[in-house]
XYZ file of C-alpha atoms in Angstrom:
371
model
C -10.235 43.428 -30.626
C -11.353 43.529 -26.995
C -12.423 40.320 -25.254
C -15.973 41.703 -25.079
C -16.098 42.278 -28.833
C -14.613 38.873 -29.533
C -17.042 37.164 -27.165
C -19.997 38.760 -28.941
C -18.713 37.400 -32.264
C -18.259 33.908 -30.786
C -21.705 33.826 -29.175
C -23.354 34.766 -32.483
C -21.993 31.560 -34.088
C -24.133 28.482 -33.507
C -21.870 25.707 -32.176
C -24.340 23.334 -30.536
C -22.851 19.890 -29.952
C -24.609 17.427 -32.302
C -23.877 14.548 -29.938
C -26.180 16.287 -27.466
C -28.723 17.703 -29.917
C -29.202 15.743 -33.169
C -28.684 18.126 -36.055
C -26.595 20.550 -33.977
C -24.243 22.719 -36.029
C -21.067 21.571 -34.309
C -17.761 23.412 -34.274
C -17.025 23.812 -37.994
C -18.060 27.429 -38.440
C -16.671 28.710 -35.153
C -13.359 26.910 -35.697
C -13.114 28.610 -39.097
C -13.722 32.000 -37.513
C -11.045 31.368 -34.872
C -8.582 30.154 -37.514
C -8.930 33.421 -39.416
C -8.605 35.443 -36.194
C -5.387 33.674 -35.196
C -3.880 33.743 -38.696
C -4.365 37.506 -38.902
C -2.343 37.818 -35.691
C 0.586 35.692 -36.814
C -0.198 32.412 -35.058
C 0.677 29.045 -36.558
C -2.738 27.384 -36.972
C -3.516 23.660 -36.952
C -6.966 22.176 -37.584
C -7.530 18.685 -36.180
C -10.620 16.904 -37.477
C -10.545 13.168 -37.032
C -14.325 13.289 -36.705
C -15.631 15.048 -39.836
C -17.440 18.244 -38.973
C -16.075 18.260 -35.415
C -12.785 20.197 -35.672
C -10.559 21.409 -32.886
C -8.208 24.304 -33.542
C -4.704 24.665 -32.123
C -3.009 28.030 -32.576
C 0.655 28.361 -31.623
C 2.450 31.602 -30.949
C 6.132 30.783 -31.130
C 8.436 32.247 -28.501
C 11.973 33.402 -29.126
C 13.347 30.167 -27.651
C 14.530 28.746 -24.358
C 11.325 29.348 -22.382
C 8.552 27.195 -20.994
C 5.474 26.418 -23.076
C 1.931 27.009 -21.852
C -1.306 25.580 -23.235
C -4.588 27.450 -22.838
C -7.581 25.140 -23.290
C -11.249 25.961 -23.857
C -14.149 24.309 -25.658
C -16.046 25.736 -28.606
C -19.198 23.609 -28.341
C -22.312 24.525 -26.390
C -25.408 22.767 -25.192
C -28.682 23.232 -27.052
C -30.590 26.409 -27.832
C -34.147 25.127 -27.333
C -35.894 26.629 -24.354
C -33.525 29.554 -24.072
C -35.289 32.707 -22.853
C -34.716 35.109 -25.747
C -32.432 34.816 -28.757
C -29.498 32.640 -27.631
C -27.334 33.751 -30.580
C -27.935 37.479 -30.182
C -25.615 38.650 -27.383
C -27.257 41.277 -25.214
C -25.424 43.548 -22.762
C -27.191 45.002 -19.759
C -26.208 45.822 -16.180
C -22.574 44.895 -16.764
C -23.415 41.448 -18.082
C -23.519 39.823 -21.505
C -26.345 37.353 -22.065
C -26.433 34.558 -24.648
C -25.783 30.855 -25.013
C -22.162 30.098 -24.221
C -21.304 33.458 -22.650
C -20.541 31.683 -19.357
C -19.928 28.107 -20.512
C -17.529 28.791 -21.985
C -17.013 31.215 -24.833
C -16.114 33.892 -22.292
C -13.074 31.839 -21.297
C -12.246 31.178 -24.947
C -12.365 34.892 -25.813
C -10.165 35.766 -22.828
C -7.502 33.194 -23.633
C -7.412 34.172 -27.306
C -6.920 37.867 -26.547
C -4.423 37.141 -23.752
C -2.323 34.878 -25.986
C -2.196 37.579 -28.648
C -1.408 40.358 -26.153
C 1.395 38.913 -24.019
C 4.837 40.287 -24.855
C 8.512 39.285 -24.672
C 7.914 35.533 -24.673
C 10.673 32.957 -24.858
C 8.383 29.930 -24.651
C 5.493 28.989 -26.929
C 1.852 29.744 -26.177
C -0.461 26.985 -27.429
C -4.144 27.895 -27.630
C -6.379 24.822 -27.906
C -9.964 25.641 -28.933
C -11.459 22.186 -28.668
C -14.559 20.328 -29.798
C -16.938 18.092 -27.883
C -16.204 18.907 -24.246
C -19.935 18.938 -23.499
C -20.251 15.263 -24.465
C -17.181 13.061 -24.803
C -14.123 15.373 -24.825
C -12.902 13.907 -28.091
C -11.400 17.306 -28.967
C -8.908 17.561 -26.112
C -8.094 13.862 -26.484
C -7.190 14.453 -30.140
C -5.189 17.595 -29.347
C -3.106 15.696 -26.785
C -2.124 13.146 -29.425
C -0.313 15.940 -31.303
C 0.637 18.629 -28.772
C 2.053 18.897 -25.285
C 3.210 21.730 -23.039
C 5.039 22.391 -19.809
C 1.765 23.478 -18.179
C -1.843 24.326 -19.004
C -4.750 26.470 -17.905
C -8.329 25.434 -18.662
C -10.515 28.537 -18.776
C -13.809 26.920 -17.760
C -15.877 29.319 -15.618
C -14.670 29.368 -12.008
C -15.885 32.767 -10.742
C -12.258 33.974 -10.805
C -11.374 31.397 -8.166
C -8.412 29.049 -8.526
C -9.797 25.553 -9.081
C -7.353 22.795 -8.183
C -9.542 19.685 -8.121
C -12.714 18.201 -9.544
C -14.650 14.976 -9.332
C -14.616 12.161 -11.839
C -17.422 9.767 -12.723
C -18.143 6.204 -13.776
C -21.332 4.974 -15.445
C -22.685 1.455 -14.979
C -25.609 -0.610 -16.230
C -27.145 -3.144 -13.865
C -29.322 -5.707 -15.645
C -31.638 -7.416 -13.145
C -32.971 -10.723 -14.446
C -36.506 -12.055 -13.903
C -38.674 -14.664 -15.563
C -41.502 -13.749 -17.915
C -44.915 -15.255 -17.190
C -48.584 -14.367 -17.480
C -49.709 -12.068 -14.714
C -52.111 -14.723 -13.482
C -49.297 -17.258 -12.888
C -47.121 -15.891 -10.076
C -45.720 -19.385 -9.418
C -44.051 -19.214 -12.857
C -42.872 -15.603 -12.951
C -40.046 -13.666 -11.316
C -40.664 -9.913 -11.263
C -37.409 -8.277 -12.368
C -38.694 -4.801 -11.483
C -39.505 -5.797 -7.901
C -36.085 -7.439 -7.596
C -34.514 -4.260 -8.963
C -36.177 -2.419 -6.109
C -33.921 -4.265 -3.675
C -30.919 -2.972 -5.583
C -32.245 0.600 -5.567
C -32.673 0.487 -1.797
C -29.125 -0.863 -1.466
C -27.896 1.897 -3.770
C -29.496 4.515 -1.542
C -27.806 2.916 1.463
C -24.460 3.028 -0.352
C -24.991 6.735 -0.982
C -25.597 7.340 2.724
C -22.470 5.337 3.606
C -20.373 7.370 1.183
C -21.677 10.651 2.606
C -20.802 9.510 6.139
C -17.305 8.360 5.201
C -13.996 10.227 4.907
C -13.909 12.936 2.258
C -11.472 14.916 0.152
C -10.554 18.277 1.757
C -11.889 20.264 -1.227
C -14.397 17.911 -2.838
C -15.984 16.087 0.057
C -17.137 12.536 -0.596
C -18.108 10.590 -3.670
C -21.777 10.142 -4.549
C -23.982 7.651 -6.372
C -27.415 7.911 -7.979
C -29.687 5.978 -10.300
C -30.095 7.830 -13.592
C -32.357 5.639 -15.754
C -34.680 2.693 -15.103
C -36.371 0.619 -17.806
C -38.156 -2.706 -17.745
C -41.310 -4.617 -18.481
C -43.407 -5.136 -21.570
C -47.078 -4.904 -20.596
C -49.352 -4.749 -17.578
C -50.306 -8.432 -17.652
C -46.798 -9.916 -17.845
C -44.126 -10.508 -15.233
C -41.077 -8.525 -16.478
C -38.131 -10.635 -17.497
C -35.573 -7.860 -17.036
C -35.056 -4.423 -15.579
C -32.107 -2.210 -16.446
C -30.780 0.485 -14.136
C -28.190 2.987 -15.337
C -26.315 4.636 -12.502
C -23.609 7.226 -12.055
C -20.942 7.170 -9.369
C -19.128 10.506 -8.889
C -15.585 9.920 -7.667
C -12.960 11.857 -5.734
C -9.165 11.450 -5.920
C -8.227 8.008 -4.656
C -11.355 6.340 -6.082
C -10.603 4.491 -9.311
C -13.137 2.959 -11.707
C -12.042 -0.492 -10.526
C -12.532 0.540 -6.893
C -16.100 1.600 -7.709
C -16.811 -1.546 -9.699
C -15.638 -3.713 -6.792
C -17.861 -1.673 -4.464
C -20.940 -2.302 -6.609
C -20.135 -5.979 -7.113
C -20.052 -6.369 -3.331
C -23.559 -4.851 -3.160
C -24.833 -7.273 -5.805
C -23.155 -10.270 -4.139
C -24.910 -9.413 -0.883
C -28.274 -9.232 -2.633
C -27.706 -12.579 -4.352
C -27.029 -14.109 -0.936
C -30.012 -12.539 0.846
C -32.802 -11.966 -1.719
C -34.446 -15.111 -3.199
C -34.183 -15.371 -7.001
C -32.065 -12.209 -7.263
C -29.866 -12.318 -10.372
C -28.076 -9.369 -11.960
C -25.118 -8.454 -14.131
C -22.972 -5.313 -13.896
C -21.447 -3.588 -16.945
C -19.078 -0.650 -16.702
C -19.557 2.214 -19.166
C -17.802 5.543 -19.611
C -15.297 6.432 -16.898
C -13.494 9.731 -16.303
C -10.881 10.148 -13.592
C -11.038 12.848 -10.928
C -8.444 15.619 -10.994
C -6.215 17.133 -8.346
C -3.489 19.697 -9.062
C -0.261 20.082 -7.142
C -0.729 23.404 -5.313
C 3.034 23.942 -5.511
C 3.212 23.471 -9.302
C 4.905 26.372 -11.044
C 1.856 27.256 -13.127
C -0.321 27.412 -10.003
C 2.202 29.605 -8.200
C 2.597 31.866 -11.249
C -1.120 32.426 -11.732
C -1.704 33.107 -8.032
C 1.193 35.578 -8.024
C -0.509 37.477 -10.846
C -3.944 37.696 -9.242
C -3.071 40.862 -7.344
C -5.167 39.711 -4.384
C -5.415 36.665 -2.102
C -6.466 33.605 -4.073
C -9.654 31.711 -3.319
C -8.893 28.002 -3.750
C -11.812 25.812 -4.731
C -12.865 22.557 -6.357
C -15.675 21.629 -8.732
C -18.149 18.733 -8.459
C -18.286 18.348 -12.264
C -15.702 16.859 -14.618
C -13.487 18.913 -16.972
C -10.728 18.387 -19.512
C -8.194 19.154 -16.736
C -8.205 15.440 -15.967
C -7.083 14.576 -19.521
C -4.307 17.162 -19.444
C -3.126 15.937 -16.053
C -3.163 12.316 -17.229
C -0.988 13.390 -20.189
C 1.620 14.702 -17.747
C 0.788 18.404 -18.142
C 0.457 20.262 -14.805
C -2.707 22.330 -14.981
C -5.447 24.193 -13.169
C -8.818 25.715 -13.955
C -9.449 29.459 -13.866
C -12.272 31.337 -15.555
C -14.979 33.975 -15.559
C -17.784 34.837 -13.175
C -21.426 34.611 -14.219
C -24.253 32.073 -14.159
C -26.631 29.976 -16.225
C -24.551 27.125 -17.635
C -27.012 24.861 -19.511
C -29.902 27.016 -18.238
C -32.703 29.030 -19.861
C -30.699 32.232 -19.425
C -26.935 32.492 -19.332
C -24.625 35.410 -18.708
C -21.042 36.403 -18.037
C -19.991 39.243 -15.763
C -18.078 41.520 -18.139
C -15.762 42.913 -15.461
C -14.684 39.343 -14.721
C -14.052 38.768 -18.440
C -11.685 41.743 -18.520
C -10.003 40.633 -15.300
C -9.565 37.065 -16.572
C -7.925 38.388 -19.725
C -5.565 40.551 -17.683
C -4.595 37.724 -15.294
C -4.030 35.315 -18.180
C -1.899 37.863 -20.051
C 0.336 38.432 -17.042
C 0.497 34.701 -16.270
C 1.580 33.934 -19.835
C 4.297 36.568 -19.579
C 5.443 35.284 -16.209
C 5.490 31.616 -17.199
C 6.742 31.838 -20.784
C 8.792 35.028 -20.578
């Protein structure tokens, strides 16, 4: 089966992440399809499903022994189908592109790594193909896979426009609860307006963003960023609001830890407490994901670049990927995937020539690393 044929089969299977879209189909059906595909080609297949209905599939092609192992990682889930221009589950080919939900993000990468793992020859080391759940929300799939499997190196086949991606940003979410005092709107001497007080914090947050942008940056990623994502507060027009909650996101670069960011924000709040009358607020840290940076001299990086057949373009991504989890587990890795456009958009496509090229580069990289 060619990667194009396999991609069309994968796109036709609804695998919307139910953590993003309530009622989404999840990865059950597509994991079953992949399990059959791998079994027919002699792979050892493992289904991991700690969360019912949210399976990840790990297919292992055993080498003859004595070689290095390589994990290929890609996610099976997609974002929602609502608002897609056309039928998102009916792959359409025109002008050298395939259109459909997930063609670019990232069933194209999944199809390429599956075909490459089945095609590589004369392998001493094992090839481990991890088709994971839940990357679009919480990455529970890769986290579960790493509890059971490891490898000497890994490639994540997220779309990268056939450029070698060696770093990406992390993120930390926080809630800031600004406290006021409820009172009737006619009694300003009794009330403290939490929303107005929150405005001071929002101005300070904007200033922090400007300071970050003007500071030293990572050579590939630039500087970290911060923005307010959600604001909620108040009860009715005639009442002073007793609280206002701001959810914010801080995007991080290598060298910026969640604790570093928390200390940064606490310093902002301490300054406001000292300078703004009646300012009171609490800070709560939420989900945190570390940034990622590969060693450019790692053997897997050198092997993939050697098999490109042309000078490599080295790049970084502003978004987070499962590379960070693999790296934290001690598995040297990088990101390399298809060209195309439309991730999470109303139309989405993969460049089919890039799909074929990705499959070829992965096949030769597997042979070079595991052979």
